[in-house]
Amino acid sequence: MVSTGMKPASLGSAYRMQHQGNESAAGDGHRTIPRPTPAEFRKLVSGPQENIIRAMDVSQPVFEEFKKILRDQAVMMLDCERFIHEQVPDIWAIYLDWAREELASFLSKYADAQWPVELYIEHYLSKKTYAKRHAFRAKMTKLRPAPNTVRVKSSASERGASLPPAPGGPPPPYEDHDFVQPHAANDDNITVENFLKTVNPDISHFLPAFEELGISSEADLVVVRSWAPGVRKDFFERELMGKMSALQIQALNIKLGEMN
């Protein structure tokens, strides 16, 4: 196993898991449980925990101890506020190596000796990350300035009077109207993509990542702009590190500070 310098899970728990795995394998005549198909795997990841227990063919107490061992180590090694595909590949590989060694006997009854680890951890991280990002989007929505609404009362309806007759004659010629070109009407409306283009270097290709965080309008940018520089930097490093470089994050933070 690759050493991580981190405290491993309880050896007592691991031993009990391995002992239970040995008993299970012996009782099943060394039956190997195959890996779910990709389609089945995706359903298990997004479904309830009970489906994972059935797929692994274990009892509830055994599964509870299995997931506790995995989660205790995941907290120390993985970023538990990111999806599985957002983890640092090398750290994820080290985590799998640790799990295969720590739970070797228990995992021996599974086809590739690791799919239960991949399945449960992806299920766990997805559930936590979705909840966290949903809470962030809800918070962003509450912080957005309320739109200015104008209530117009109809004095005519209140007094029971009839509406004035429509003016007669043809409409005025076009030159009497104040037409505004669409691009001119939107000049003061800063889109997130346009803002990202003003960052040096241009980071507009990260627009989907910002939308995933709930930053999709000028109002959202204003909310983030209102945070202290250190808070903004910590937020972007936590959410976007691995996608954006440290230089890009610093440039973004500076540009936000320059917003009027």
Short mmCIF file of C-alpha atoms in Angstrom, two decimals:
data_model
loop_
_atom_site.label_atom_id
_atom_site.label_comp_id
_atom_site.label_asym_id
_atom_site.label_seq_id
_atom_site.Cartn_x
_atom_site.Cartn_y
_atom_site.Cartn_z
CA MET A 1 0.00 0.00 0.00
CA VAL A 2 1.19 3.54 -0.65
CA SER A 3 1.78 5.33 2.61
CA THR A 4 -0.30 8.46 3.10
CA GLY A 5 0.92 9.43 6.53
CA MET A 6 -2.70 9.35 7.71
CA LYS A 7 -4.18 7.37 10.54
CA PRO A 8 -5.75 4.15 9.18
CA ALA A 9 -9.16 2.86 10.17
CA SER A 10 -9.51 0.76 13.28
CA LEU A 11 -7.77 -2.58 12.83
CA GLY A 12 -10.37 -4.13 15.11
CA SER A 13 -13.15 -3.08 12.77
CA ALA A 14 -11.20 -4.23 9.74
CA TYR A 15 -10.53 -7.59 11.34
CA ARG A 16 -14.22 -8.10 12.11
CA MET A 17 -15.15 -7.13 8.55
CA GLN A 18 -12.62 -9.59 7.14
CA HIS A 19 -13.84 -12.33 9.48
CA GLN A 20 -17.43 -11.72 8.40
CA GLY A 21 -16.32 -11.73 4.78
CA ASN A 22 -14.58 -15.08 5.25
CA GLU A 23 -17.66 -16.57 6.88
CA SER A 24 -19.88 -15.28 4.11
CA ALA A 25 -17.61 -16.62 1.37
CA ALA A 26 -17.37 -20.00 3.09
CA GLY A 27 -21.14 -20.16 3.49
CA ASP A 28 -21.65 -19.38 -0.19
CA GLY A 29 -19.12 -21.96 -1.36
CA HIS A 30 -16.70 -19.21 -2.50
CA ARG A 31 -19.36 -17.70 -4.75
CA THR A 32 -18.06 -14.57 -6.52
CA ILE A 33 -20.47 -11.67 -6.74
CA PRO A 34 -20.12 -9.98 -10.16
CA ARG A 35 -19.74 -6.27 -10.71
CA PRO A 36 -23.03 -4.55 -11.70
CA THR A 37 -23.35 -3.44 -15.31
CA PRO A 38 -22.69 0.28 -15.94
CA ALA A 39 -26.43 0.97 -16.12
CA GLU A 40 -27.09 -0.93 -12.88
CA PHE A 41 -24.13 0.80 -11.23
CA ARG A 42 -25.55 4.27 -12.04
CA LYS A 43 -28.95 3.30 -10.63
CA LEU A 44 -27.34 2.02 -7.44
CA VAL A 45 -25.32 5.22 -7.03
CA SER A 46 -28.42 7.41 -7.26
CA GLY A 47 -30.78 5.05 -5.46
CA PRO A 48 -31.39 4.30 -1.78
CA GLN A 49 -28.79 2.60 0.40
CA GLU A 50 -30.94 -0.52 0.69
CA ASN A 51 -30.32 -1.31 -2.99
CA ILE A 52 -26.56 -1.27 -2.40
CA ILE A 53 -26.96 -3.68 0.52
CA ARG A 54 -28.88 -6.10 -1.72
CA ALA A 55 -26.33 -5.78 -4.53
CA MET A 56 -23.49 -6.52 -2.10
CA ASP A 57 -25.49 -9.40 -0.58
CA VAL A 58 -24.64 -8.52 3.03
CA SER A 59 -26.61 -7.96 6.21
CA GLN A 60 -27.44 -4.49 7.51
CA PRO A 61 -24.97 -4.69 10.46
CA VAL A 62 -22.12 -5.80 8.18
CA PHE A 63 -22.87 -3.02 5.73
CA GLU A 64 -23.00 -0.41 8.50
CA GLU A 65 -19.53 -1.41 9.68
CA PHE A 66 -18.26 -1.53 6.08
CA LYS A 67 -19.43 2.01 5.33
CA LYS A 68 -18.12 3.36 8.65
CA ILE A 69 -14.62 2.12 7.85
CA LEU A 70 -14.79 3.66 4.37
CA ARG A 71 -16.21 6.98 5.54
CA ASP A 72 -13.76 7.41 8.43
CA GLN A 73 -10.87 7.14 5.99
CA ALA A 74 -12.59 9.14 3.25
CA VAL A 75 -12.86 12.12 5.59
CA MET A 76 -9.08 12.07 6.03
CA MET A 77 -8.07 11.39 2.43
CA LEU A 78 -10.78 12.63 0.05
CA ASP A 79 -12.59 15.92 -0.50
CA CYS A 80 -16.03 14.94 0.74
CA GLU A 81 -17.66 18.02 -0.78
CA ARG A 82 -16.86 16.98 -4.36
CA PHE A 83 -18.19 14.32 -6.71
CA ILE A 84 -16.09 11.23 -7.43
CA HIS A 85 -15.01 12.57 -10.84
CA GLU A 86 -13.76 15.75 -9.14
CA GLN A 87 -11.37 13.95 -6.80
CA VAL A 88 -7.63 14.17 -7.35
CA PRO A 89 -6.92 10.97 -9.38
CA ASP A 90 -3.73 10.06 -7.49
CA ILE A 91 -5.42 10.44 -4.09
CA TRP A 92 -8.41 8.39 -5.25
CA ALA A 93 -6.05 5.64 -6.44
CA ILE A 94 -4.28 5.66 -3.04
CA TYR A 95 -7.64 5.42 -1.29
CA LEU A 96 -8.64 2.38 -3.36
CA ASP A 97 -5.29 0.74 -2.62
CA TRP A 98 -5.86 1.33 1.09
CA ALA A 99 -9.40 -0.14 0.94
CA ARG A 100 -8.30 -3.24 -0.99
CA GLU A 101 -5.61 -3.98 1.59
CA GLU A 102 -7.59 -3.02 4.70
CA LEU A 103 -10.64 -5.08 3.67
CA ALA A 104 -8.91 -7.71 1.53
CA SER A 105 -10.69 -10.77 2.94
CA PHE A 106 -14.10 -9.12 2.97
CA LEU A 107 -13.75 -7.92 -0.62
CA SER A 108 -12.44 -11.24 -1.88
CA LYS A 109 -15.94 -12.48 -2.65
CA TYR A 110 -16.49 -9.66 -5.17
CA ALA A 111 -15.45 -9.99 -8.81
CA ASP A 112 -12.82 -7.26 -8.98
CA ALA A 113 -12.32 -6.89 -5.20
CA GLN A 114 -13.15 -3.19 -5.23
CA TRP A 115 -16.51 -2.39 -6.85
CA PRO A 116 -18.38 -2.22 -3.50
CA VAL A 117 -15.87 0.45 -2.39
CA GLU A 118 -16.32 2.45 -5.60
CA LEU A 119 -20.09 2.09 -5.43
CA TYR A 120 -20.58 3.15 -1.83
CA ILE A 121 -18.09 6.03 -1.93
CA GLU A 122 -19.60 7.43 -5.13
CA HIS A 123 -23.06 7.15 -3.56
CA TYR A 124 -21.83 8.86 -0.38
CA LEU A 125 -19.97 11.70 -2.13
CA SER A 126 -22.82 12.34 -4.58
CA LYS A 127 -25.36 12.61 -1.77
CA LYS A 128 -23.19 15.00 0.27
CA THR A 129 -22.14 17.15 -2.68
CA TYR A 130 -25.65 17.52 -4.09
CA ALA A 131 -26.96 18.57 -0.66
CA LYS A 132 -24.16 21.07 -0.14
CA ARG A 133 -24.47 22.67 -3.58
CA HIS A 134 -28.25 22.81 -3.36
CA ALA A 135 -27.92 24.66 -0.04
CA PHE A 136 -25.46 27.08 -1.66
CA ARG A 137 -27.80 27.79 -4.58
CA ALA A 138 -30.67 28.38 -2.14
CA LYS A 139 -28.51 30.82 -0.19
CA MET A 140 -27.49 32.63 -3.39
CA THR A 141 -31.15 32.95 -4.39
CA LYS A 142 -32.03 34.53 -1.04
CA LEU A 143 -29.16 37.00 -1.34
CA ARG A 144 -30.14 38.20 -4.80
CA PRO A 145 -31.66 41.69 -4.73
CA ALA A 146 -35.43 41.62 -5.09
CA PRO A 147 -36.68 42.95 -8.44
CA ASN A 148 -38.32 46.36 -8.36
CA THR A 149 -42.01 45.91 -8.98
CA VAL A 150 -44.48 48.67 -9.78
CA ARG A 151 -48.12 48.29 -8.91
CA VAL A 152 -50.42 50.27 -11.17
CA LYS A 153 -53.93 51.00 -10.01
CA SER A 154 -56.60 51.63 -12.57
CA SER A 155 -58.43 54.74 -11.48
CA ALA A 156 -60.94 54.12 -14.23
CA SER A 157 -61.93 50.73 -12.84
CA GLU A 158 -62.07 52.07 -9.29
CA ARG A 159 -64.49 54.83 -10.29
CA GLY A 160 -66.44 52.69 -12.72
CA ALA A 161 -65.54 55.04 -15.53
CA SER A 162 -65.07 53.84 -19.07
CA LEU A 163 -61.67 53.86 -20.71
CA PRO A 164 -60.92 56.81 -22.99
CA PRO A 165 -61.43 56.12 -26.71
CA ALA A 166 -58.46 54.94 -28.70
CA PRO A 167 -56.73 57.74 -30.63
CA GLY A 168 -57.79 57.88 -34.25
CA GLY A 169 -55.64 58.01 -37.31
CA PRO A 170 -52.59 55.99 -38.34
CA PRO A 171 -49.72 55.31 -35.93
CA PRO A 172 -46.87 57.84 -35.93
CA PRO A 173 -44.06 57.28 -38.43
CA TYR A 174 -41.10 55.13 -37.36
CA GLU A 175 -38.78 58.12 -36.91
CA ASP A 176 -40.99 59.35 -34.06
CA HIS A 177 -40.23 56.19 -32.02
CA ASP A 178 -37.16 55.66 -29.85
CA PHE A 179 -35.92 52.31 -31.10
CA VAL A 180 -33.02 50.71 -29.21
CA GLN A 181 -30.84 48.07 -30.79
CA PRO A 182 -30.84 44.79 -28.79
CA HIS A 183 -27.09 44.93 -28.17
CA ALA A 184 -27.39 48.50 -26.88
CA ALA A 185 -30.18 47.54 -24.49
CA ASN A 186 -27.98 44.91 -22.89
CA ASP A 187 -24.79 46.99 -22.59
CA ASP A 188 -25.32 47.58 -18.87
CA ASN A 189 -26.32 43.98 -18.18
CA ILE A 190 -23.12 42.07 -17.41
CA THR A 191 -23.47 38.39 -18.24
CA VAL A 192 -21.32 35.91 -16.38
CA GLU A 193 -19.70 34.82 -19.63
CA ASN A 194 -18.79 38.39 -20.58
CA PHE A 195 -17.38 39.00 -17.13
CA LEU A 196 -15.23 35.88 -17.32
CA LYS A 197 -13.90 37.09 -20.68
CA THR A 198 -12.61 40.27 -18.99
CA VAL A 199 -10.46 38.27 -16.59
CA ASN A 200 -6.80 38.12 -17.62
CA PRO A 201 -6.32 35.34 -18.66
CA ASP A 202 -9.73 34.76 -20.24
CA ILE A 203 -11.60 32.06 -18.27
CA SER A 204 -14.95 32.17 -20.09
CA HIS A 205 -14.59 28.48 -20.98
CA PHE A 206 -15.24 27.76 -17.28
CA LEU A 207 -18.81 29.14 -17.57
CA PRO A 208 -20.43 25.69 -16.99
CA ALA A 209 -18.50 25.32 -13.73
CA PHE A 210 -19.80 28.69 -12.51
CA GLU A 211 -23.37 27.82 -13.50
CA GLU A 212 -23.01 24.55 -11.59
CA LEU A 213 -22.16 26.63 -8.50
CA GLY A 214 -25.29 28.75 -8.99
CA ILE A 215 -23.44 31.78 -10.40
CA SER A 216 -25.43 32.49 -13.56
CA SER A 217 -26.34 36.18 -13.54
CA GLU A 218 -25.02 39.65 -12.76
CA ALA A 219 -26.92 39.53 -9.45
CA ASP A 220 -24.95 36.41 -8.48
CA LEU A 221 -21.68 38.15 -9.35
CA VAL A 222 -22.67 41.10 -7.15
CA VAL A 223 -23.29 38.75 -4.23
CA VAL A 224 -19.88 37.10 -4.63
CA ARG A 225 -18.28 40.53 -5.11
CA SER A 226 -19.67 41.58 -1.70
CA TRP A 227 -17.65 38.89 0.09
CA ALA A 228 -14.28 39.70 1.60
CA PRO A 229 -11.36 38.91 -0.78
CA GLY A 230 -10.12 36.11 1.49
CA VAL A 231 -13.57 34.52 1.63
CA ARG A 232 -13.86 34.67 -2.18
CA LYS A 233 -10.43 33.11 -2.63
CA ASP A 234 -11.15 30.28 -0.16
CA PHE A 235 -14.49 29.60 -1.85
CA PHE A 236 -13.08 29.40 -5.38
CA GLU A 237 -10.09 27.31 -4.27
CA ARG A 238 -12.42 24.85 -2.55
CA GLU A 239 -14.91 24.64 -5.42
CA LEU A 240 -12.77 25.09 -8.52
CA MET A 241 -9.26 23.89 -7.66
CA GLY A 242 -8.56 20.99 -9.98
CA LYS A 243 -10.45 22.72 -12.77
CA MET A 244 -8.80 26.14 -12.57
CA SER A 245 -5.17 26.92 -11.80
CA ALA A 246 -4.07 29.01 -8.83
CA LEU A 247 -3.20 31.81 -11.27
CA GLN A 248 -6.68 31.80 -12.82
CA ILE A 249 -8.34 31.83 -9.38
CA GLN A 250 -6.19 34.76 -8.25
CA ALA A 251 -6.96 36.68 -11.47
CA LEU A 252 -10.68 36.01 -10.97
CA ASN A 253 -10.56 37.25 -7.38
CA ILE A 254 -8.79 40.46 -8.42
CA LYS A 255 -11.27 41.11 -11.23
CA LEU A 256 -14.22 40.64 -8.87
CA GLY A 257 -12.66 43.22 -6.57
CA GLU A 258 -12.57 45.71 -9.45
CA MET A 259 -16.30 45.35 -10.20
CA ASN A 260 -18.30 48.54 -9.69
#
